[in-house]
């Protein structure tokens, strides 16, 4: 085991632990996390949280000394046929949540296509919407993190790169998810790391088995997590590593693991990090 040469901030999707933010905070703190990624609280998605609930959430996190690494929004997880303003309007609400929770990062996606449509057919519409979202974020000092979710336009390294190069905004960066790449037939590190590293600003920790798509703890699948962590450490990455285990179930707006499985996922990742000289704080 090598001596730590890099320090990453450990975070995790709180709602993968439990719907209650108090339980979320307790488990994340027990696992050594300094941050939490907020996708839902009390069973309500962050895009639909009322103002008083956001304030209550902030108070709970403050009491526990947890900071927010990112707001994991569902922006862009809709059909591309919806008007541009549809998601821009939703983003404005999410930005107000992010400001209240004192984070500059908001996770987003790059739109689904209609039945029978090709990815190429929706490209221009995707770029128009992603550019509008990036402009809105930039105006408020927010950085959007595009997650390579299966089924959206940006589900492969080449198309994620297309988005980054076309939108060309410092307010749009990459949230890298190894498992999601595996689930669309990509070898993440081998086929995507070199071209996307210039835009990679956030690491979501998941692994998956190529033959089945099943999500597994870090290092137990085909996500090339070991190589990815090693390369990021060598490249001087000092950002967030956010646990998103999906070990019990996954659905359209997220997933669930429970405290025990979440702990298993956290320890698996910690082992890989330590092996590659990365200290988690």
Short mmCIF file of C-alpha atoms in Angstrom, two decimals:
data_model
loop_
_atom_site.label_atom_id
_atom_site.label_comp_id
_atom_site.label_asym_id
_atom_site.label_seq_id
_atom_site.Cartn_x
_atom_site.Cartn_y
_atom_site.Cartn_z
CA UNK A 1 0.00 0.00 0.00
CA UNK A 2 1.47 3.34 -1.05
CA UNK A 3 1.75 6.47 1.07
CA UNK A 4 -1.08 8.95 0.38
CA UNK A 5 -0.09 11.42 -2.32
CA UNK A 6 -3.51 12.94 -3.02
CA UNK A 7 -6.44 14.02 -0.87
CA UNK A 8 -9.99 13.78 -2.20
CA UNK A 9 -13.14 14.98 -0.46
CA UNK A 10 -15.44 12.04 0.26
CA UNK A 11 -19.14 12.56 -0.39
CA UNK A 12 -22.14 10.37 -1.11
CA UNK A 13 -25.74 10.39 -2.25
CA UNK A 14 -27.56 10.73 1.04
CA UNK A 15 -30.83 9.27 -0.20
CA UNK A 16 -29.07 6.01 -1.02
CA UNK A 17 -28.71 5.57 2.75
CA UNK A 18 -32.17 6.54 3.99
CA UNK A 19 -34.95 9.05 3.14
CA UNK A 20 -34.32 10.91 6.41
CA UNK A 21 -31.45 13.45 6.19
CA UNK A 22 -30.64 12.93 9.87
CA UNK A 23 -29.89 9.26 9.20
CA UNK A 24 -28.09 10.16 5.98
CA UNK A 25 -25.78 12.51 7.87
CA UNK A 26 -25.07 10.02 10.65
CA UNK A 27 -24.07 7.24 8.26
CA UNK A 28 -21.94 9.45 6.02
CA UNK A 29 -20.09 10.89 9.01
CA UNK A 30 -19.50 7.38 10.37
CA UNK A 31 -17.93 6.44 7.04
CA UNK A 32 -15.57 9.40 7.17
CA UNK A 33 -17.31 11.66 4.66
CA UNK A 34 -17.04 15.43 4.96
CA UNK A 35 -19.74 16.12 2.35
CA UNK A 36 -23.10 14.91 1.14
CA UNK A 37 -24.65 14.93 -2.33
CA UNK A 38 -28.30 15.95 -2.19
CA UNK A 39 -30.74 14.24 -4.57
CA UNK A 40 -33.80 13.91 -2.35
CA UNK A 41 -34.82 14.42 1.26
CA UNK A 42 -37.75 12.88 3.11
CA UNK A 43 -38.61 11.06 -0.12
CA UNK A 44 -38.98 14.27 -2.15
CA UNK A 45 -36.71 14.98 -5.12
CA UNK A 46 -34.61 18.10 -4.83
CA UNK A 47 -36.46 19.63 -7.80
CA UNK A 48 -39.71 19.54 -5.80
CA UNK A 49 -38.53 20.43 -2.30
CA UNK A 50 -40.43 23.34 -0.76
CA UNK A 51 -38.44 26.29 0.55
CA UNK A 52 -39.02 25.43 4.21
CA UNK A 53 -37.82 21.86 3.60
CA UNK A 54 -34.62 23.14 2.00
CA UNK A 55 -34.04 25.36 5.02
CA UNK A 56 -34.71 22.45 7.38
CA UNK A 57 -32.28 20.27 5.43
CA UNK A 58 -29.59 22.95 5.60
CA UNK A 59 -30.05 23.20 9.37
CA UNK A 60 -29.66 19.43 9.81
CA UNK A 61 -26.49 19.36 7.71
CA UNK A 62 -25.05 22.37 9.55
CA UNK A 63 -25.75 20.72 12.91
CA UNK A 64 -23.80 17.66 11.75
CA UNK A 65 -20.95 19.61 10.19
CA UNK A 66 -21.62 18.20 6.72
CA UNK A 67 -21.14 20.34 3.64
CA UNK A 68 -22.88 19.77 0.29
CA UNK A 69 -20.68 18.62 -2.59
CA UNK A 70 -23.40 18.91 -5.25
CA UNK A 71 -27.11 19.03 -5.86
CA UNK A 72 -27.96 15.93 -7.88
CA UNK A 73 -30.75 17.34 -10.00
CA UNK A 74 -32.87 15.53 -12.62
CA UNK A 75 -32.39 18.37 -15.11
CA UNK A 76 -32.05 16.99 -18.65
CA UNK A 77 -33.53 13.62 -17.72
CA UNK A 78 -36.50 14.40 -19.93
CA UNK A 79 -37.43 14.04 -23.60
CA UNK A 80 -35.57 16.47 -25.84
CA UNK A 81 -38.86 17.43 -27.53
CA UNK A 82 -39.82 19.59 -24.52
CA UNK A 83 -39.25 23.34 -25.06
CA UNK A 84 -35.84 24.76 -24.17
CA UNK A 85 -37.35 26.92 -21.44
CA UNK A 86 -38.83 23.87 -19.67
CA UNK A 87 -35.53 22.75 -18.18
CA UNK A 88 -34.09 26.26 -17.89
CA UNK A 89 -37.02 27.15 -15.63
CA UNK A 90 -36.51 24.03 -13.53
CA UNK A 91 -32.78 24.80 -13.33
CA UNK A 92 -33.51 28.23 -11.86
CA UNK A 93 -35.30 26.56 -8.96
CA UNK A 94 -32.44 24.08 -8.51
CA UNK A 95 -29.92 26.93 -8.51
CA UNK A 96 -31.78 28.56 -5.62
CA UNK A 97 -31.52 25.26 -3.72
CA UNK A 98 -27.80 25.01 -4.52
CA UNK A 99 -27.23 28.56 -3.29
CA UNK A 100 -29.07 27.85 -0.04
CA UNK A 101 -27.05 24.66 0.47
CA UNK A 102 -23.85 26.54 -0.36
CA UNK A 103 -22.60 24.46 -3.26
CA UNK A 104 -21.57 25.54 -6.74
CA UNK A 105 -22.15 22.14 -8.38
CA UNK A 106 -25.40 20.92 -9.94
CA UNK A 107 -25.56 17.55 -11.67
CA UNK A 108 -27.52 17.37 -14.94
CA UNK A 109 -28.14 15.08 -17.94
CA UNK A 110 -28.32 15.52 -21.72
CA UNK A 111 -31.84 14.46 -22.66
CA UNK A 112 -33.65 11.38 -23.90
CA UNK A 113 -34.76 10.88 -27.49
CA UNK A 114 -38.19 9.83 -28.68
CA UNK A 115 -39.00 6.32 -29.81
CA UNK A 116 -37.51 5.61 -33.22
CA UNK A 117 -35.18 8.63 -33.10
CA UNK A 118 -31.43 8.24 -33.45
CA UNK A 119 -28.91 10.02 -31.27
CA UNK A 120 -27.72 11.91 -34.34
CA UNK A 121 -31.24 13.16 -35.04
CA UNK A 122 -31.48 14.91 -31.68
CA UNK A 123 -27.94 16.31 -31.56
CA UNK A 124 -28.76 19.90 -32.52
CA UNK A 125 -31.69 20.07 -30.11
CA UNK A 126 -29.49 18.68 -27.32
CA UNK A 127 -26.77 21.24 -27.95
CA UNK A 128 -29.28 24.09 -27.98
CA UNK A 129 -30.64 23.00 -24.60
CA UNK A 130 -27.28 22.28 -23.02
CA UNK A 131 -25.99 25.68 -24.15
CA UNK A 132 -29.02 27.41 -22.64
CA UNK A 133 -28.56 25.55 -19.36
CA UNK A 134 -24.84 26.38 -19.24
CA UNK A 135 -25.57 30.05 -19.90
CA UNK A 136 -28.11 30.13 -17.05
CA UNK A 137 -25.64 28.44 -14.71
CA UNK A 138 -22.80 30.76 -15.67
CA UNK A 139 -24.97 33.79 -14.93
CA UNK A 140 -25.37 32.57 -11.35
CA UNK A 141 -21.85 31.29 -10.68
CA UNK A 142 -22.93 27.65 -10.84
CA UNK A 143 -21.06 24.78 -12.53
CA UNK A 144 -23.17 22.07 -14.16
CA UNK A 145 -21.83 18.52 -13.97
CA UNK A 146 -22.97 16.30 -16.84
CA UNK A 147 -23.43 12.67 -15.81
CA UNK A 148 -23.01 10.04 -18.54
CA UNK A 149 -26.33 8.28 -17.87
CA UNK A 150 -27.29 5.40 -20.16
CA UNK A 151 -29.92 6.30 -22.75
CA UNK A 152 -29.33 10.05 -22.85
CA UNK A 153 -27.43 11.74 -25.68
CA UNK A 154 -24.20 11.91 -23.69
CA UNK A 155 -23.95 8.25 -22.74
CA UNK A 156 -20.67 7.42 -24.52
CA UNK A 157 -17.29 9.18 -24.24
CA UNK A 158 -17.44 10.49 -27.81
CA UNK A 159 -20.84 12.10 -27.33
CA UNK A 160 -19.89 13.54 -23.93
CA UNK A 161 -16.85 15.08 -25.63
CA UNK A 162 -19.12 16.41 -28.38
CA UNK A 163 -21.22 18.20 -25.74
CA UNK A 164 -18.20 19.67 -23.96
CA UNK A 165 -16.55 20.91 -27.14
CA UNK A 166 -19.75 22.26 -28.69
CA UNK A 167 -21.12 24.07 -25.63
CA UNK A 168 -17.58 25.16 -24.74
CA UNK A 169 -18.44 26.70 -21.37
CA UNK A 170 -16.53 26.62 -18.07
CA UNK A 171 -19.99 26.30 -16.47
CA UNK A 172 -20.37 22.78 -17.93
CA UNK A 173 -18.06 20.00 -16.84
CA UNK A 174 -18.02 16.19 -16.54
CA UNK A 175 -19.27 14.09 -13.64
CA UNK A 176 -17.54 10.79 -14.44
CA UNK A 177 -19.47 7.58 -13.75
CA UNK A 178 -17.61 4.34 -14.52
CA UNK A 179 -20.63 2.07 -14.03
CA UNK A 180 -22.83 4.01 -16.44
CA UNK A 181 -20.18 3.70 -19.14
CA UNK A 182 -19.99 -0.05 -18.55
CA UNK A 183 -23.76 -0.31 -18.97
CA UNK A 184 -23.54 1.10 -22.51
CA UNK A 185 -20.72 -1.23 -23.55
CA UNK A 186 -17.80 1.12 -22.91
CA UNK A 187 -14.51 0.35 -21.17
CA UNK A 188 -14.39 3.59 -19.17
CA UNK A 189 -10.70 4.18 -18.57
CA UNK A 190 -9.50 2.54 -21.78
CA UNK A 191 -11.93 4.27 -24.11
CA UNK A 192 -12.89 7.48 -22.37
CA UNK A 193 -10.42 8.77 -19.83
CA UNK A 194 -7.88 10.43 -22.11
CA UNK A 195 -10.41 12.41 -24.13
CA UNK A 196 -12.58 13.49 -21.19
CA UNK A 197 -9.95 14.15 -18.52
CA UNK A 198 -9.64 17.86 -19.48
CA UNK A 199 -13.30 18.29 -18.51
CA UNK A 200 -13.50 15.83 -15.62
CA UNK A 201 -14.35 17.75 -12.45
CA UNK A 202 -16.29 15.27 -10.31
CA UNK A 203 -16.11 11.52 -9.66
CA UNK A 204 -19.23 9.45 -8.97
CA UNK A 205 -18.23 6.12 -7.49
CA UNK A 206 -20.04 3.14 -9.00
CA UNK A 207 -18.93 -0.08 -10.67
CA UNK A 208 -20.83 -2.54 -12.87
CA UNK A 209 -20.50 -5.94 -14.53
CA UNK A 210 -20.39 -5.71 -18.31
CA UNK A 211 -22.30 -8.90 -19.13
CA UNK A 212 -25.30 -8.12 -16.93
CA UNK A 213 -25.14 -4.41 -16.17
CA UNK A 214 -25.43 -5.22 -12.47
CA UNK A 215 -24.03 -2.51 -10.20
CA UNK A 216 -21.43 -3.76 -7.71
CA UNK A 217 -19.01 -2.26 -5.16
CA UNK A 218 -15.97 -0.41 -6.52
CA UNK A 219 -13.36 -2.77 -7.92
CA UNK A 220 -15.70 -5.76 -8.26
CA UNK A 221 -16.92 -5.00 -11.79
CA UNK A 222 -15.62 -4.03 -15.22
CA UNK A 223 -15.55 -0.27 -14.61
CA UNK A 224 -11.74 -0.02 -14.50
CA UNK A 225 -12.02 1.87 -11.19
CA UNK A 226 -8.50 0.92 -10.16
CA UNK A 227 -6.96 2.37 -13.33
CA UNK A 228 -9.20 5.43 -13.17
CA UNK A 229 -8.32 6.23 -9.55
CA UNK A 230 -4.63 5.68 -10.25
CA UNK A 231 -4.70 8.01 -13.25
CA UNK A 232 -6.66 10.72 -11.44
CA UNK A 233 -4.22 10.61 -8.53
CA UNK A 234 -1.28 10.86 -10.92
CA UNK A 235 -2.96 13.75 -12.76
CA UNK A 236 -3.31 15.74 -9.57
CA UNK A 237 -7.08 15.43 -9.17
CA UNK A 238 -8.15 16.91 -5.82
CA UNK A 239 -11.94 17.06 -6.18
CA UNK A 240 -14.89 15.10 -4.85
CA UNK A 241 -15.47 11.36 -4.87
CA UNK A 242 -19.18 10.79 -4.39
CA UNK A 243 -20.51 7.35 -3.48
CA UNK A 244 -23.58 6.32 -5.50
CA UNK A 245 -23.70 2.56 -4.89
CA UNK A 246 -27.16 1.59 -6.29
CA UNK A 247 -26.69 -1.78 -4.58
CA UNK A 248 -30.31 -2.49 -3.63
CA UNK A 249 -32.33 -0.87 -6.39
CA UNK A 250 -32.23 1.71 -9.16
CA UNK A 251 -35.01 3.73 -10.74
CA UNK A 252 -35.51 6.67 -13.08
CA UNK A 253 -34.67 9.37 -10.55
CA UNK A 254 -32.04 7.56 -8.51
CA UNK A 255 -31.30 4.46 -6.51
CA UNK A 256 -31.11 2.98 -3.05
CA UNK A 257 -28.61 0.93 -1.09
CA UNK A 258 -29.47 1.18 2.60
CA UNK A 259 -26.96 1.82 5.39
CA UNK A 260 -25.32 -1.63 5.36
CA UNK A 261 -24.78 -1.89 1.60
CA UNK A 262 -23.72 1.76 1.48
CA UNK A 263 -21.06 0.94 4.06
CA UNK A 264 -19.85 -2.01 1.99
CA UNK A 265 -19.55 0.27 -1.04
CA UNK A 266 -17.71 2.92 0.97
CA UNK A 267 -15.17 0.45 2.34
CA UNK A 268 -14.55 -1.05 -1.11
CA UNK A 269 -13.81 2.38 -2.53
CA UNK A 270 -11.64 3.35 0.45
CA UNK A 271 -9.53 0.26 -0.17
CA UNK A 272 -8.98 1.15 -3.82
CA UNK A 273 -8.21 4.75 -2.92
CA UNK A 274 -5.61 3.74 -0.31
CA UNK A 275 -4.02 1.30 -2.74
CA UNK A 276 -3.49 4.17 -5.17
CA UNK A 277 -2.17 6.63 -2.64
CA UNK A 278 -5.38 8.61 -2.22
CA UNK A 279 -6.48 9.82 1.18
CA UNK A 280 -10.21 10.48 1.67
CA UNK A 281 -11.34 13.33 3.88
#
